[in-house]
Amino acid sequence: MTTTVESFRAELDALAADAAAHPGRWGAGVRLNITCSRRQPYEAVQLAEARGFSEARGVGRHHLIFEFEDVVPNAAWVAEKALPVCAFIEEVGGINPQIGVDRNVQ
């Protein structure tokens, strides 16, 4: 299933609601990844880095990933970090944006 930007923004809102309701699930040791598919991701990584997105990197030939460590994805974090990433993904033609959460970071 392809994720649209609108449904992705709804996922971000749900993430912020979860962080507010269950703050103990978030913070130290939690890595949150925002990914999308895009041909030639390295061009997008260069543009992202030039715009101050230090979390961006290319993975393989078709994926752009933004990695955030020790995240509490509350409404302020979503507004400050995630929504600009979402707008960037849309701008560079990224498709199928997704959120991944890893709570086993060591």
PDB file of C-alpha atoms in Angstrom:
ATOM      1  CA  MET A   1       0.000   0.000   0.000  1.00  0.00           C
ATOM      2  CA  THR A   2       1.323   3.415  -0.941  1.00  0.00           C
ATOM      3  CA  THR A   3       1.262   6.043   1.769  1.00  0.00           C
ATOM      4  CA  THR A   4       0.176   9.518   0.725  1.00  0.00           C
ATOM      5  CA  VAL A   5       1.568  12.660   2.285  1.00  0.00           C
ATOM      6  CA  GLU A   6      -1.829  13.302   3.886  1.00  0.00           C
ATOM      7  CA  SER A   7      -2.010   9.868   5.495  1.00  0.00           C
ATOM      8  CA  PHE A   8       1.630  10.218   6.559  1.00  0.00           C
ATOM      9  CA  ARG A   9       0.791  13.464   8.344  1.00  0.00           C
ATOM     10  CA  ALA A  10      -2.071  11.650  10.080  1.00  0.00           C
ATOM     11  CA  GLU A  11       0.441   9.001  11.220  1.00  0.00           C
ATOM     12  CA  LEU A  12       2.620  11.766  12.657  1.00  0.00           C
ATOM     13  CA  ASP A  13      -0.365  13.154  14.564  1.00  0.00           C
ATOM     14  CA  ALA A  14      -1.073   9.664  15.938  1.00  0.00           C
ATOM     15  CA  LEU A  15       2.580   9.353  16.963  1.00  0.00           C
ATOM     16  CA  ALA A  16       2.390  12.648  18.864  1.00  0.00           C
ATOM     17  CA  ALA A  17      -0.804  11.497  20.577  1.00  0.00           C
ATOM     18  CA  ASP A  18       0.902   8.258  21.618  1.00  0.00           C
ATOM     19  CA  ALA A  19       3.902  10.173  22.982  1.00  0.00           C
ATOM     20  CA  ALA A  20       1.546  12.331  25.042  1.00  0.00           C
ATOM     21  CA  ALA A  21      -0.438   9.355  26.333  1.00  0.00           C
ATOM     22  CA  HIS A  22       2.554   7.043  26.946  1.00  0.00           C
ATOM     23  CA  PRO A  23       5.689   9.151  27.544  1.00  0.00           C
ATOM     24  CA  GLY A  24       7.544   6.176  29.035  1.00  0.00           C
ATOM     25  CA  ARG A  25       7.686   4.503  25.620  1.00  0.00           C
ATOM     26  CA  TRP A  26       9.837   7.284  24.203  1.00  0.00           C
ATOM     27  CA  GLY A  27      13.136   9.038  24.823  1.00  0.00           C
ATOM     28  CA  ALA A  28      16.504   7.472  25.578  1.00  0.00           C
ATOM     29  CA  GLY A  29      17.181   4.394  23.496  1.00  0.00           C
ATOM     30  CA  VAL A  30      14.472   5.037  20.906  1.00  0.00           C
ATOM     31  CA  ARG A  31      15.373   5.558  17.264  1.00  0.00           C
ATOM     32  CA  LEU A  32      12.730   6.895  14.925  1.00  0.00           C
ATOM     33  CA  ASN A  33      13.253   6.613  11.164  1.00  0.00           C
ATOM     34  CA  ILE A  34      11.341   8.468   8.489  1.00  0.00           C
ATOM     35  CA  THR A  35      11.889   6.826   5.117  1.00  0.00           C
ATOM     36  CA  CYS A  36      10.680   7.106   1.555  1.00  0.00           C
ATOM     37  CA  SER A  37      11.382   5.631  -1.835  1.00  0.00           C
ATOM     38  CA  ARG A  38      13.154   7.803  -4.357  1.00  0.00           C
ATOM     39  CA  ARG A  39      15.336   7.013  -7.329  1.00  0.00           C
ATOM     40  CA  GLN A  40      18.841   8.387  -6.930  1.00  0.00           C
ATOM     41  CA  PRO A  41      18.497   9.226  -3.221  1.00  0.00           C
ATOM     42  CA  TYR A  42      22.038  10.575  -2.964  1.00  0.00           C
ATOM     43  CA  GLU A  43      21.108  13.766  -4.823  1.00  0.00           C
ATOM     44  CA  ALA A  44      18.305  14.286  -2.312  1.00  0.00           C
ATOM     45  CA  VAL A  45      20.725  13.588   0.572  1.00  0.00           C
ATOM     46  CA  GLN A  46      23.072  16.291  -0.682  1.00  0.00           C
ATOM     47  CA  LEU A  47      20.195  18.756  -0.916  1.00  0.00           C
ATOM     48  CA  ALA A  48      18.920  17.704   2.525  1.00  0.00           C
ATOM     49  CA  GLU A  49      22.338  18.223   4.098  1.00  0.00           C
ATOM     50  CA  ALA A  50      22.631  21.631   2.424  1.00  0.00           C
ATOM     51  CA  ARG A  51      19.313  22.558   4.037  1.00  0.00           C
ATOM     52  CA  GLY A  52      20.391  21.427   7.499  1.00  0.00           C
ATOM     53  CA  PHE A  53      18.846  17.958   7.654  1.00  0.00           C
ATOM     54  CA  SER A  54      21.878  16.262   9.195  1.00  0.00           C
ATOM     55  CA  GLU A  55      19.809  13.103   9.834  1.00  0.00           C
ATOM     56  CA  ALA A  56      19.450  12.294   6.111  1.00  0.00           C
ATOM     57  CA  ARG A  57      21.202   9.479   4.283  1.00  0.00           C
ATOM     58  CA  GLY A  58      20.655   7.304   1.265  1.00  0.00           C
ATOM     59  CA  VAL A  59      20.161   3.566   1.597  1.00  0.00           C
ATOM     60  CA  GLY A  60      20.649   1.390  -1.453  1.00  0.00           C
ATOM     61  CA  ARG A  61      19.553   2.737  -4.797  1.00  0.00           C
ATOM     62  CA  HIS A  62      16.014   3.711  -3.938  1.00  0.00           C
ATOM     63  CA  HIS A  63      15.609   4.858  -0.343  1.00  0.00           C
ATOM     64  CA  LEU A  64      16.050   8.068   1.568  1.00  0.00           C
ATOM     65  CA  ILE A  65      16.099   7.811   5.356  1.00  0.00           C
ATOM     66  CA  PHE A  66      16.093  10.345   8.168  1.00  0.00           C
ATOM     67  CA  GLU A  67      17.264   8.843  11.480  1.00  0.00           C
ATOM     68  CA  PHE A  68      16.505  10.458  14.828  1.00  0.00           C
ATOM     69  CA  GLU A  69      17.963   9.155  18.122  1.00  0.00           C
ATOM     70  CA  ASP A  70      16.446   9.346  21.618  1.00  0.00           C
ATOM     71  CA  VAL A  71      13.167  10.703  20.304  1.00  0.00           C
ATOM     72  CA  VAL A  72      10.064  11.853  22.119  1.00  0.00           C
ATOM     73  CA  PRO A  73       7.764  12.511  19.138  1.00  0.00           C
ATOM     74  CA  ASN A  74       5.449  14.959  20.880  1.00  0.00           C
ATOM     75  CA  ALA A  75       3.577  17.686  18.998  1.00  0.00           C
ATOM     76  CA  ALA A  76       6.509  20.104  19.270  1.00  0.00           C
ATOM     77  CA  TRP A  77       8.953  17.532  17.833  1.00  0.00           C
ATOM     78  CA  VAL A  78       6.547  16.693  15.013  1.00  0.00           C
ATOM     79  CA  ALA A  79       6.217  20.391  14.142  1.00  0.00           C
ATOM     80  CA  GLU A  80       9.944  21.121  14.433  1.00  0.00           C
ATOM     81  CA  LYS A  81      11.492  17.972  12.918  1.00  0.00           C
ATOM     82  CA  ALA A  82       9.001  15.651  11.235  1.00  0.00           C
ATOM     83  CA  LEU A  83       6.828  18.084   9.275  1.00  0.00           C
ATOM     84  CA  PRO A  84       9.836  19.771   7.610  1.00  0.00           C
ATOM     85  CA  VAL A  85      11.104  16.297   6.638  1.00  0.00           C
ATOM     86  CA  CYS A  86       7.663  15.470   5.273  1.00  0.00           C
ATOM     87  CA  ALA A  87       7.658  18.674   3.200  1.00  0.00           C
ATOM     88  CA  PHE A  88      11.167  17.902   1.943  1.00  0.00           C
ATOM     89  CA  ILE A  89      10.173  14.386   0.908  1.00  0.00           C
ATOM     90  CA  GLU A  90       7.242  15.810  -1.011  1.00  0.00           C
ATOM     91  CA  GLU A  91       9.451  18.462  -2.636  1.00  0.00           C
ATOM     92  CA  VAL A  92      12.060  15.984  -3.926  1.00  0.00           C
ATOM     93  CA  GLY A  93       9.480  13.532  -5.222  1.00  0.00           C
ATOM     94  CA  GLY A  94       9.843  10.896  -2.526  1.00  0.00           C
ATOM     95  CA  ILE A  95       7.056   8.354  -2.477  1.00  0.00           C
ATOM     96  CA  ASN A  96       5.544   6.050   0.123  1.00  0.00           C
ATOM     97  CA  PRO A  97       6.824   7.853   3.255  1.00  0.00           C
ATOM     98  CA  GLN A  98       6.908   5.617   6.327  1.00  0.00           C
ATOM     99  CA  ILE A  99       7.763   5.798  10.010  1.00  0.00           C
ATOM    100  CA  GLY A 100       9.852   3.144  11.719  1.00  0.00           C
ATOM    101  CA  VAL A 101      10.468   2.909  15.454  1.00  0.00           C
ATOM    102  CA  ASP A 102      13.328   0.926  16.993  1.00  0.00           C
ATOM    103  CA  ARG A 103      13.239   0.661  20.766  1.00  0.00           C
ATOM    104  CA  ASN A 104      16.266  -1.629  20.951  1.00  0.00           C
ATOM    105  CA  VAL A 105      18.941   0.972  20.329  1.00  0.00           C
ATOM    106  CA  GLN A 106      22.047   0.333  22.378  1.00  0.00           C
TER     107      GLN A 106
END
